[in-house]
Amino acid sequence: MKRRVPSFLAGVLTTLLVAAMATTALAASGKISYNGATVTVGGAAQAAGDITTAEGQAPGSIQFTDAAGNVTHYLPLETIDQLPGVDAAYDPVTKTVKLERGKMWEKQETESGIQYASEDTGIDYTGSPSYAPAALPEGWALESVREMTGRSGQEYRNGSGRISFTCSYPDGSSHGWMPGSGEIPCTAVTVNGCEAELYTHSSEYGDGCLLVWENLDGVLFWFVGSDVEPETLVDFASTVAPAADTLPNYEAGWLPEGYSLFETNTSAGTVETTWIGRGGNITLTYSTSPLLLPEGSGKTVKLDNVNAKFWEAKEPHEADEDEWEPQTEGSVTITTGTISGPGAADVATLAWTDADTGVHFRLHGTVDQDTLVRIARSVREK
């Protein structure tokens, strides 16, 4: 698999050759020094000090300081060639620098689906890429989010239509789409200036589509749609952009007795926290995007300074008092249970929007209206 050079380096490559061939002219008006900068990609040092070439030692970077004291750094072609994601060569006959970029993700086709796998770049990713639709198309709303080291994702719904979006760093992980046997046609499309592949599949169980591409930084964008037209999936994905990290942090100051924190997921302007206890669960979600709500208009409920909407659960929750109780098997402790999502029939939902910040809130759980209202009134910015 070829290596990749980050996009910010591409702009200096043309200048690089000119600088290397004009050292004497530059020296006449300023000062040239070597190894004045260390090259890093994703925080990992790629070239420090001299580098070894076929001809011997060469500087890893060149620093030029002009008469006014302004400093410019240049990278030798040999240094560029050693960076992840690029193959570089110089043709002395045509005096041309040739650069080729490779892909971080490799496609593999099987009898039942599509898989994209990345090689481990050696970079230690401590977070996850943060991307989200800049604006949701009419009718679409955010259902839930998920996060793990190196990747994050969101689930969206519009009636029976579903779109699952995941973005991942190239850390040795893989993504698979197995819609079933049969032909899986592929069409080349362009999304956000990147070449993308659009797959479609039809069967007796329904229609599905997959849209996937890799950006210049090696981040993989993975969209799976069900009961969604392929053109709709492309339009939806075309709104994706880096998410602004401006969301305030909120917390619930009160919870029913016996409930404790289970997990918190954060993804691109959305935070989702779940508590468990007494065989049930409660989840607080807040986001800059509109959130998925139950059908119907709901009942108006007055909070401290805002009107909220409340929806009753469609059916009673059957509590299992032993659920979530840790079980010890030898030296291993196992905790099992079922969390009811926002679309589950046994959850009640309370939703409101902060007029000052524009943040949308959704509180749902296997509890009654009074409990949800009391929790909502305790929600404050940290």
GROMACS .gro file of C-alpha atoms in nm:
model
  382
    1MET     CA    1   0.000   0.000   0.000
    2LYS     CA    2   0.135   0.341  -0.091
    3ARG     CA    3   0.207   0.606   0.167
    4ARG     CA    4   0.034   0.941   0.198
    5VAL     CA    5   0.167   1.292   0.236
    6PRO     CA    6  -0.058   1.536   0.424
    7SER     CA    7  -0.214   1.800   0.202
    8PHE     CA    8  -0.038   2.093   0.370
    9LEU     CA    9   0.295   1.973   0.230
   10ALA     CA   10   0.179   1.957  -0.130
   11GLY     CA   11   0.203   2.331  -0.178
   12VAL     CA   12   0.574   2.346  -0.096
   13LEU     CA   13   0.690   2.071  -0.327
   14THR     CA   14   0.714   2.278  -0.643
   15THR     CA   15   0.906   2.547  -0.460
   16LEU     CA   16   1.132   2.279  -0.316
   17LEU     CA   17   1.306   2.192  -0.639
   18VAL     CA   18   1.355   2.554  -0.733
   19ALA     CA   19   1.508   2.624  -0.395
   20ALA     CA   20   1.741   2.326  -0.420
   21MET     CA   21   1.872   2.445  -0.756
   22ALA     CA   22   1.915   2.805  -0.649
   23THR     CA   23   2.110   2.779  -0.324
   24THR     CA   24   2.376   3.020  -0.442
   25ALA     CA   25   2.126   3.291  -0.533
   26LEU     CA   26   1.947   3.258  -0.200
   27ALA     CA   27   2.269   3.270  -0.006
   28ALA     CA   28   2.356   3.599  -0.167
   29SER     CA   29   2.061   3.774  -0.002
   30GLY     CA   30   2.029   3.579   0.320
   31LYS     CA   31   2.146   3.278   0.519
   32ILE     CA   32   2.096   2.907   0.459
   33SER     CA   33   2.121   2.651   0.739
   34TYR     CA   34   2.037   2.284   0.757
   35ASN     CA   35   1.817   2.071   0.986
   36GLY     CA   36   1.654   2.380   1.133
   37ALA     CA   37   1.319   2.202   1.160
   38THR     CA   38   1.191   1.855   1.243
   39VAL     CA   39   0.923   1.713   1.015
   40THR     CA   40   0.627   1.545   1.189
   41VAL     CA   41   0.314   1.383   1.053
   42GLY     CA   42   0.031   1.333   1.299
   43GLY     CA   43   0.266   1.415   1.583
   44ALA     CA   44   0.522   1.149   1.487
   45ALA     CA   45   0.871   1.265   1.385
   46GLN     CA   46   0.949   1.164   1.028
   47ALA     CA   47   1.287   1.326   0.974
   48ALA     CA   48   1.519   1.469   1.237
   49GLY     CA   49   1.870   1.577   1.148
   50ASP     CA   50   2.051   1.416   0.858
   51ILE     CA   51   1.886   1.142   0.656
   52THR     CA   52   2.062   0.858   0.479
   53THR     CA   53   2.036   0.843   0.101
   54ALA     CA   54   2.189   0.612  -0.157
   55GLU     CA   55   2.468   0.865  -0.198
   56GLY     CA   56   2.530   0.917   0.174
   57GLN     CA   57   2.410   1.179   0.423
   58ALA     CA   58   2.175   1.467   0.336
   59PRO     CA   59   1.998   1.726   0.554
   60GLY     CA   60   1.643   1.647   0.664
   61SER     CA   61   1.535   2.011   0.624
   62ILE     CA   62   1.672   2.338   0.485
   63GLN     CA   63   1.617   2.673   0.652
   64PHE     CA   64   1.655   3.004   0.471
   65THR     CA   65   1.666   3.332   0.661
   66ASP     CA   66   1.642   3.643   0.447
   67ALA     CA   67   1.805   3.980   0.514
   68ALA     CA   68   1.498   4.096   0.709
   69GLY     CA   69   1.510   3.793   0.939
   70ASN     CA   70   1.212   3.609   0.789
   71VAL     CA   71   1.251   3.230   0.807
   72THR     CA   72   1.133   2.980   0.546
   73HIS     CA   73   1.173   2.603   0.571
   74TYR     CA   74   1.219   2.372   0.271
   75LEU     CA   75   1.218   1.994   0.257
   76PRO     CA   76   1.456   1.803   0.030
   77LEU     CA   77   1.294   1.564  -0.213
   78GLU     CA   78   1.453   1.272  -0.027
   79THR     CA   79   1.273   1.382   0.289
   80ILE     CA   80   0.942   1.407   0.105
   81ASP     CA   81   0.991   1.055  -0.029
   82GLN     CA   82   1.020   0.919   0.326
   83LEU     CA   83   0.692   1.071   0.447
   84PRO     CA   84   0.389   0.841   0.482
   85GLY     CA   85   0.160   0.856   0.182
   86VAL     CA   86   0.384   0.973  -0.102
   87ASP     CA   87   0.627   0.828  -0.352
   88ALA     CA   88   0.863   1.096  -0.489
   89ALA     CA   89   1.115   1.081  -0.771
   90TYR     CA   90   1.316   1.324  -0.984
   91ASP     CA   91   1.351   1.278  -1.359
   92PRO     CA   92   1.685   1.443  -1.456
   93VAL     CA   93   1.605   1.424  -1.827
   94THR     CA   94   1.287   1.632  -1.806
   95LYS     CA   95   1.389   1.799  -1.478
   96THR     CA   96   1.054   1.701  -1.330
   97VAL     CA   97   0.962   1.613  -0.975
   98LYS     CA   98   0.713   1.325  -0.983
   99LEU     CA   99   0.485   1.270  -0.684
  100GLU     CA  100   0.233   0.990  -0.647
  101ARG     CA  101  -0.014   0.965  -0.362
  102GLY     CA  102  -0.144   0.635  -0.239
  103LYS     CA  103  -0.450   0.532  -0.044
  104MET     CA  104  -0.454   0.458   0.326
  105TRP     CA  105  -0.756   0.229   0.282
  106GLU     CA  106  -0.766  -0.077   0.058
  107LYS     CA  107  -1.088  -0.211  -0.089
  108GLN     CA  108  -1.165  -0.582  -0.083
  109GLU     CA  109  -1.467  -0.734  -0.252
  110THR     CA  110  -1.618  -1.061  -0.133
  111GLU     CA  111  -1.912  -1.275  -0.246
  112SER     CA  112  -2.141  -1.110   0.009
  113GLY     CA  113  -2.015  -0.753   0.038
  114ILE     CA  114  -1.750  -0.483   0.048
  115GLN     CA  115  -1.470  -0.428   0.297
  116TYR     CA  116  -1.225  -0.138   0.339
  117ALA     CA  117  -0.920  -0.202   0.557
  118SER     CA  118  -0.631   0.024   0.654
  119GLU     CA  119  -0.275  -0.053   0.743
  120ASP     CA  120  -0.158   0.073   1.079
  121THR     CA  121   0.027   0.401   1.017
  122GLY     CA  122   0.199   0.383   1.352
  123ILE     CA  123   0.035   0.706   1.465
  124ASP     CA  124  -0.118   0.685   1.813
  125TYR     CA  125  -0.463   0.839   1.770
  126THR     CA  126  -0.599   0.940   2.109
  127GLY     CA  127  -0.926   1.089   1.983
  128SER     CA  128  -1.163   1.043   1.692
  129PRO     CA  129  -1.226   1.245   1.374
  130SER     CA  130  -1.497   1.506   1.419
  131TYR     CA  131  -1.724   1.546   1.116
  132ALA     CA  132  -2.098   1.594   1.080
  133PRO     CA  133  -2.352   1.725   0.827
  134ALA     CA  134  -2.341   2.105   0.829
  135ALA     CA  135  -2.719   2.108   0.784
  136LEU     CA  136  -2.965   1.819   0.782
  137PRO     CA  137  -3.196   1.787   0.480
  138GLU     CA  138  -3.564   1.845   0.553
  139GLY     CA  139  -3.723   1.559   0.743
  140TRP     CA  140  -3.399   1.411   0.874
  141ALA     CA  141  -3.304   1.406   1.243
  142LEU     CA  142  -3.023   1.268   1.458
  143GLU     CA  143  -3.113   0.945   1.639
  144SER     CA  144  -2.794   0.853   1.829
  145VAL     CA  145  -2.415   0.884   1.834
  146ARG     CA  146  -2.127   0.650   1.905
  147GLU     CA  147  -1.755   0.695   1.967
  148MET     CA  148  -1.444   0.487   2.012
  149THR     CA  149  -1.075   0.562   1.974
  150GLY     CA  150  -1.001   0.643   1.611
  151ARG     CA  151  -1.361   0.657   1.490
  152SER     CA  152  -1.696   0.821   1.556
  153GLY     CA  153  -2.039   0.802   1.404
  154GLN     CA  154  -2.398   0.912   1.400
  155GLU     CA  155  -2.734   0.753   1.313
  156TYR     CA  156  -3.000   0.954   1.128
  157ARG     CA  157  -3.363   0.879   1.043
  158ASN     CA  158  -3.640   1.013   0.825
  159GLY     CA  159  -3.950   0.797   0.857
  160SER     CA  160  -3.843   0.447   0.754
  161GLY     CA  161  -3.523   0.580   0.594
  162ARG     CA  162  -3.199   0.536   0.785
  163ILE     CA  163  -2.847   0.667   0.730
  164SER     CA  164  -2.553   0.547   0.936
  165PHE     CA  165  -2.238   0.762   0.914
  166THR     CA  166  -1.893   0.667   1.044
  167CYS     CA  167  -1.558   0.839   0.996
  168SER     CA  168  -1.232   0.667   1.091
  169TYR     CA  169  -0.861   0.733   1.116
  170PRO     CA  170  -0.631   0.487   0.934
  171ASP     CA  171  -0.525   0.291   1.243
  172GLY     CA  172  -0.534  -0.064   1.116
  173SER     CA  173  -0.912  -0.097   1.149
  174SER     CA  174  -1.163  -0.206   0.885
  175HIS     CA  175  -1.523  -0.145   0.777
  176GLY     CA  176  -1.752  -0.397   0.614
  177TRP     CA  177  -2.088  -0.388   0.435
  178MET     CA  178  -2.253  -0.724   0.381
  179PRO     CA  179  -2.597  -0.661   0.229
  180GLY     CA  180  -2.629  -1.019   0.104
  181SER     CA  181  -2.559  -1.227  -0.202
  182GLY     CA  182  -2.598  -1.101  -0.554
  183GLU     CA  183  -2.457  -0.824  -0.765
  184ILE     CA  184  -2.340  -0.503  -0.595
  185PRO     CA  185  -2.307  -0.235  -0.867
  186CYS     CA  186  -2.057   0.046  -0.807
  187THR     CA  187  -2.064   0.400  -0.948
  188ALA     CA  188  -1.787   0.659  -0.924
  189VAL     CA  189  -1.908   0.994  -0.785
  190THR     CA  190  -1.746   1.308  -0.645
  191VAL     CA  191  -1.821   1.416  -0.286
  192ASN     CA  192  -1.665   1.726  -0.132
  193GLY     CA  193  -1.397   1.727  -0.400
  194CYS     CA  194  -1.298   1.365  -0.333
  195GLU     CA  195  -1.344   1.060  -0.553
  196ALA     CA  196  -1.604   0.836  -0.391
  197GLU     CA  197  -1.759   0.498  -0.464
  198LEU     CA  198  -2.134   0.446  -0.448
  199TYR     CA  199  -2.260   0.088  -0.412
  200THR     CA  200  -2.623  -0.025  -0.443
  201HIS     CA  201  -2.792  -0.353  -0.360
  202SER     CA  202  -3.148  -0.476  -0.396
  203SER     CA  203  -3.302  -0.788  -0.248
  204GLU     CA  204  -3.633  -0.925  -0.122
  205TYR     CA  205  -3.550  -0.774   0.217
  206GLY     CA  206  -3.513  -0.417   0.088
  207ASP     CA  207  -3.277  -0.180  -0.086
  208GLY     CA  208  -2.950  -0.054   0.055
  209CYS     CA  209  -2.661   0.165  -0.054
  210LEU     CA  210  -2.308   0.242   0.058
  211LEU     CA  211  -2.105   0.558  -0.009
  212VAL     CA  212  -1.737   0.561   0.084
  213TRP     CA  213  -1.437   0.784   0.025
  214GLU     CA  214  -1.105   0.885   0.177
  215ASN     CA  215  -0.994   1.246   0.222
  216LEU     CA  216  -0.643   1.390   0.189
  217ASP     CA  217  -0.567   1.319   0.555
  218GLY     CA  218  -0.653   0.951   0.522
  219VAL     CA  219  -0.986   0.974   0.708
  220LEU     CA  220  -1.240   0.725   0.574
  221PHE     CA  221  -1.601   0.843   0.533
  222TRP     CA  222  -1.853   0.559   0.541
  223PHE     CA  223  -2.226   0.613   0.475
  224VAL     CA  224  -2.476   0.328   0.476
  225GLY     CA  225  -2.837   0.392   0.377
  226SER     CA  226  -3.150   0.176   0.396
  227ASP     CA  227  -3.481   0.275   0.238
  228VAL     CA  228  -3.284   0.568   0.094
  229GLU     CA  229  -3.232   0.660  -0.270
  230PRO     CA  230  -2.861   0.658  -0.368
  231GLU     CA  231  -2.888   1.019  -0.486
  232THR     CA  232  -3.026   1.117  -0.144
  233LEU     CA  233  -2.730   0.949   0.027
  234VAL     CA  234  -2.487   1.147  -0.192
  235ASP     CA  235  -2.669   1.475  -0.124
  236PHE     CA  236  -2.669   1.402   0.250
  237ALA     CA  237  -2.298   1.318   0.254
  238SER     CA  238  -2.208   1.628   0.052
  239THR     CA  239  -2.299   1.847   0.350
  240VAL     CA  240  -2.043   1.681   0.579
  241ALA     CA  241  -1.778   1.916   0.717
  242PRO     CA  242  -1.549   1.941   1.021
  243ALA     CA  243  -1.768   1.992   1.327
  244ALA     CA  244  -1.721   2.310   1.527
  245ASP     CA  245  -1.610   2.230   1.881
  246THR     CA  246  -1.825   2.497   2.046
  247LEU     CA  247  -2.088   2.286   2.224
  248PRO     CA  248  -2.125   2.372   2.596
  249ASN     CA  249  -2.095   2.090   2.851
  250TYR     CA  250  -2.412   2.002   3.042
  251GLU     CA  251  -2.481   1.766   3.331
  252ALA     CA  252  -2.784   1.642   3.522
  253GLY     CA  253  -2.777   1.752   3.884
  254TRP     CA  254  -3.038   1.497   3.996
  255LEU     CA  255  -3.108   1.132   3.914
  256PRO     CA  256  -3.348   0.881   4.068
  257GLU     CA  257  -3.207   0.677   4.354
  258GLY     CA  258  -3.024   0.368   4.236
  259TYR     CA  259  -2.919   0.504   3.896
  260SER     CA  260  -2.551   0.538   3.804
  261LEU     CA  261  -2.350   0.644   3.499
  262PHE     CA  262  -2.317   0.377   3.230
  263GLU     CA  263  -2.143   0.562   2.944
  264THR     CA  264  -2.101   0.895   2.764
  265ASN     CA  265  -2.052   0.919   2.386
  266THR     CA  266  -1.938   1.240   2.218
  267SER     CA  267  -1.941   1.286   1.842
  268ALA     CA  268  -1.918   1.602   1.632
  269GLY     CA  269  -2.131   1.846   1.829
  270THR     CA  270  -2.343   1.585   2.008
  271VAL     CA  271  -2.315   1.438   2.358
  272GLU     CA  272  -2.513   1.135   2.476
  273THR     CA  273  -2.503   1.015   2.839
  274THR     CA  274  -2.681   0.704   2.968
  275TRP     CA  275  -2.752   0.602   3.327
  276ILE     CA  276  -2.875   0.257   3.437
  277GLY     CA  277  -3.051   0.125   3.745
  278ARG     CA  278  -3.351  -0.071   3.872
  279GLY     CA  279  -3.373  -0.266   3.552
  280GLY     CA  280  -3.418   0.049   3.342
  281ASN     CA  281  -3.223   0.326   3.175
  282ILE     CA  282  -3.227   0.703   3.120
  283THR     CA  283  -3.043   0.888   2.841
  284LEU     CA  284  -2.973   1.259   2.799
  285THR     CA  285  -2.875   1.372   2.449
  286TYR     CA  286  -2.791   1.729   2.350
  287SER     CA  287  -2.677   1.847   2.010
  288THR     CA  288  -2.648   2.134   1.766
  289SER     CA  289  -2.845   1.915   1.521
  290PRO     CA  290  -3.221   1.852   1.539
  291LEU     CA  291  -3.286   1.530   1.735
  292LEU     CA  292  -3.515   1.243   1.642
  293LEU     CA  293  -3.845   1.265   1.835
  294PRO     CA  294  -4.147   1.033   1.863
  295GLU     CA  295  -4.436   1.069   1.619
  296GLY     CA  296  -4.703   1.323   1.697
  297SER     CA  297  -4.687   1.667   1.851
  298GLY     CA  298  -4.644   1.559   2.212
  299LYS     CA  299  -4.778   1.730   2.522
  300THR     CA  300  -4.651   2.073   2.627
  301VAL     CA  301  -4.474   2.069   2.965
  302LYS     CA  302  -4.343   2.380   3.142
  303LEU     CA  303  -3.983   2.366   3.260
  304ASP     CA  304  -3.819   2.653   3.452
  305ASN     CA  305  -3.785   2.893   3.159
  306VAL     CA  306  -3.881   2.697   2.849
  307ASN     CA  307  -4.166   2.491   2.714
  308ALA     CA  308  -4.082   2.126   2.652
  309LYS     CA  309  -4.269   1.847   2.473
  310PHE     CA  310  -4.348   1.514   2.636
  311TRP     CA  311  -4.441   1.179   2.479
  312GLU     CA  312  -4.572   0.887   2.683
  313ALA     CA  313  -4.423   0.540   2.635
  314LYS     CA  314  -4.632   0.327   2.399
  315GLU     CA  315  -4.614   0.026   2.628
  316PRO     CA  316  -4.507  -0.039   2.990
  317HIS     CA  317  -4.146  -0.117   3.064
  318GLU     CA  318  -4.094  -0.465   3.207
  319ALA     CA  319  -3.826  -0.404   3.465
  320ASP     CA  320  -3.580  -0.676   3.555
  321GLU     CA  321  -3.439  -0.592   3.896
  322ASP     CA  322  -3.144  -0.826   3.839
  323GLU     CA  323  -3.049  -0.660   3.511
  324TRP     CA  324  -2.712  -0.482   3.519
  325GLU     CA  325  -2.613  -0.670   3.835
  326PRO     CA  326  -2.247  -0.780   3.790
  327GLN     CA  327  -2.197  -1.156   3.758
  328THR     CA  328  -1.860  -1.311   3.839
  329GLU     CA  329  -1.737  -1.600   3.628
  330GLY     CA  330  -1.404  -1.713   3.770
  331SER     CA  331  -1.184  -1.403   3.764
  332VAL     CA  332  -1.403  -1.220   3.511
  333THR     CA  333  -1.687  -0.984   3.604
  334ILE     CA  334  -1.966  -0.962   3.345
  335THR     CA  335  -2.245  -0.704   3.340
  336THR     CA  336  -2.533  -0.751   3.095
  337GLY     CA  337  -2.849  -0.562   3.019
  338THR     CA  338  -3.061  -0.398   2.750
  339ILE     CA  339  -3.071  -0.023   2.688
  340SER     CA  340  -3.388   0.109   2.529
  341GLY     CA  341  -3.310   0.355   2.251
  342PRO     CA  342  -3.507   0.668   2.157
  343GLY     CA  343  -3.736   0.471   1.926
  344ALA     CA  344  -3.818   0.195   2.175
  345ALA     CA  345  -4.184   0.147   2.269
  346ASP     CA  346  -4.112   0.133   2.644
  347VAL     CA  347  -3.949   0.476   2.680
  348ALA     CA  348  -4.103   0.814   2.752
  349THR     CA  349  -3.944   1.121   2.592
  350LEU     CA  350  -3.903   1.484   2.695
  351ALA     CA  351  -3.750   1.735   2.451
  352TRP     CA  352  -3.670   2.107   2.449
  353THR     CA  353  -3.442   2.366   2.284
  354ASP     CA  354  -3.234   2.634   2.455
  355ALA     CA  355  -3.330   2.958   2.278
  356ASP     CA  356  -3.002   3.130   2.374
  357THR     CA  357  -2.760   2.861   2.253
  358GLY     CA  358  -2.975   2.680   1.996
  359VAL     CA  359  -2.882   2.347   2.158
  360HIS     CA  360  -3.144   2.072   2.126
  361PHE     CA  361  -3.209   1.843   2.426
  362ARG     CA  362  -3.375   1.502   2.439
  363LEU     CA  363  -3.428   1.308   2.759
  364HIS     CA  364  -3.572   0.959   2.722
  365GLY     CA  365  -3.598   0.661   2.952
  366THR     CA  366  -3.801   0.385   3.109
  367VAL     CA  367  -3.940   0.620   3.376
  368ASP     CA  368  -4.249   0.840   3.415
  369GLN     CA  369  -4.314   1.203   3.319
  370ASP     CA  370  -4.250   1.347   3.667
  371THR     CA  371  -3.906   1.181   3.681
  372LEU     CA  372  -3.802   1.310   3.338
  373VAL     CA  373  -3.921   1.662   3.422
  374ARG     CA  374  -3.729   1.665   3.749
  375ILE     CA  375  -3.410   1.550   3.572
  376ALA     CA  376  -3.460   1.811   3.298
  377ARG     CA  377  -3.496   2.089   3.552
  378SER     CA  378  -3.165   1.985   3.709
  379VAL     CA  379  -2.970   2.001   3.379
  380ARG     CA  380  -2.714   2.281   3.397
  381GLU     CA  381  -2.406   2.388   3.205
  382LYS     CA  382  -2.087   2.272   3.376
   0.00000   0.00000   0.00000
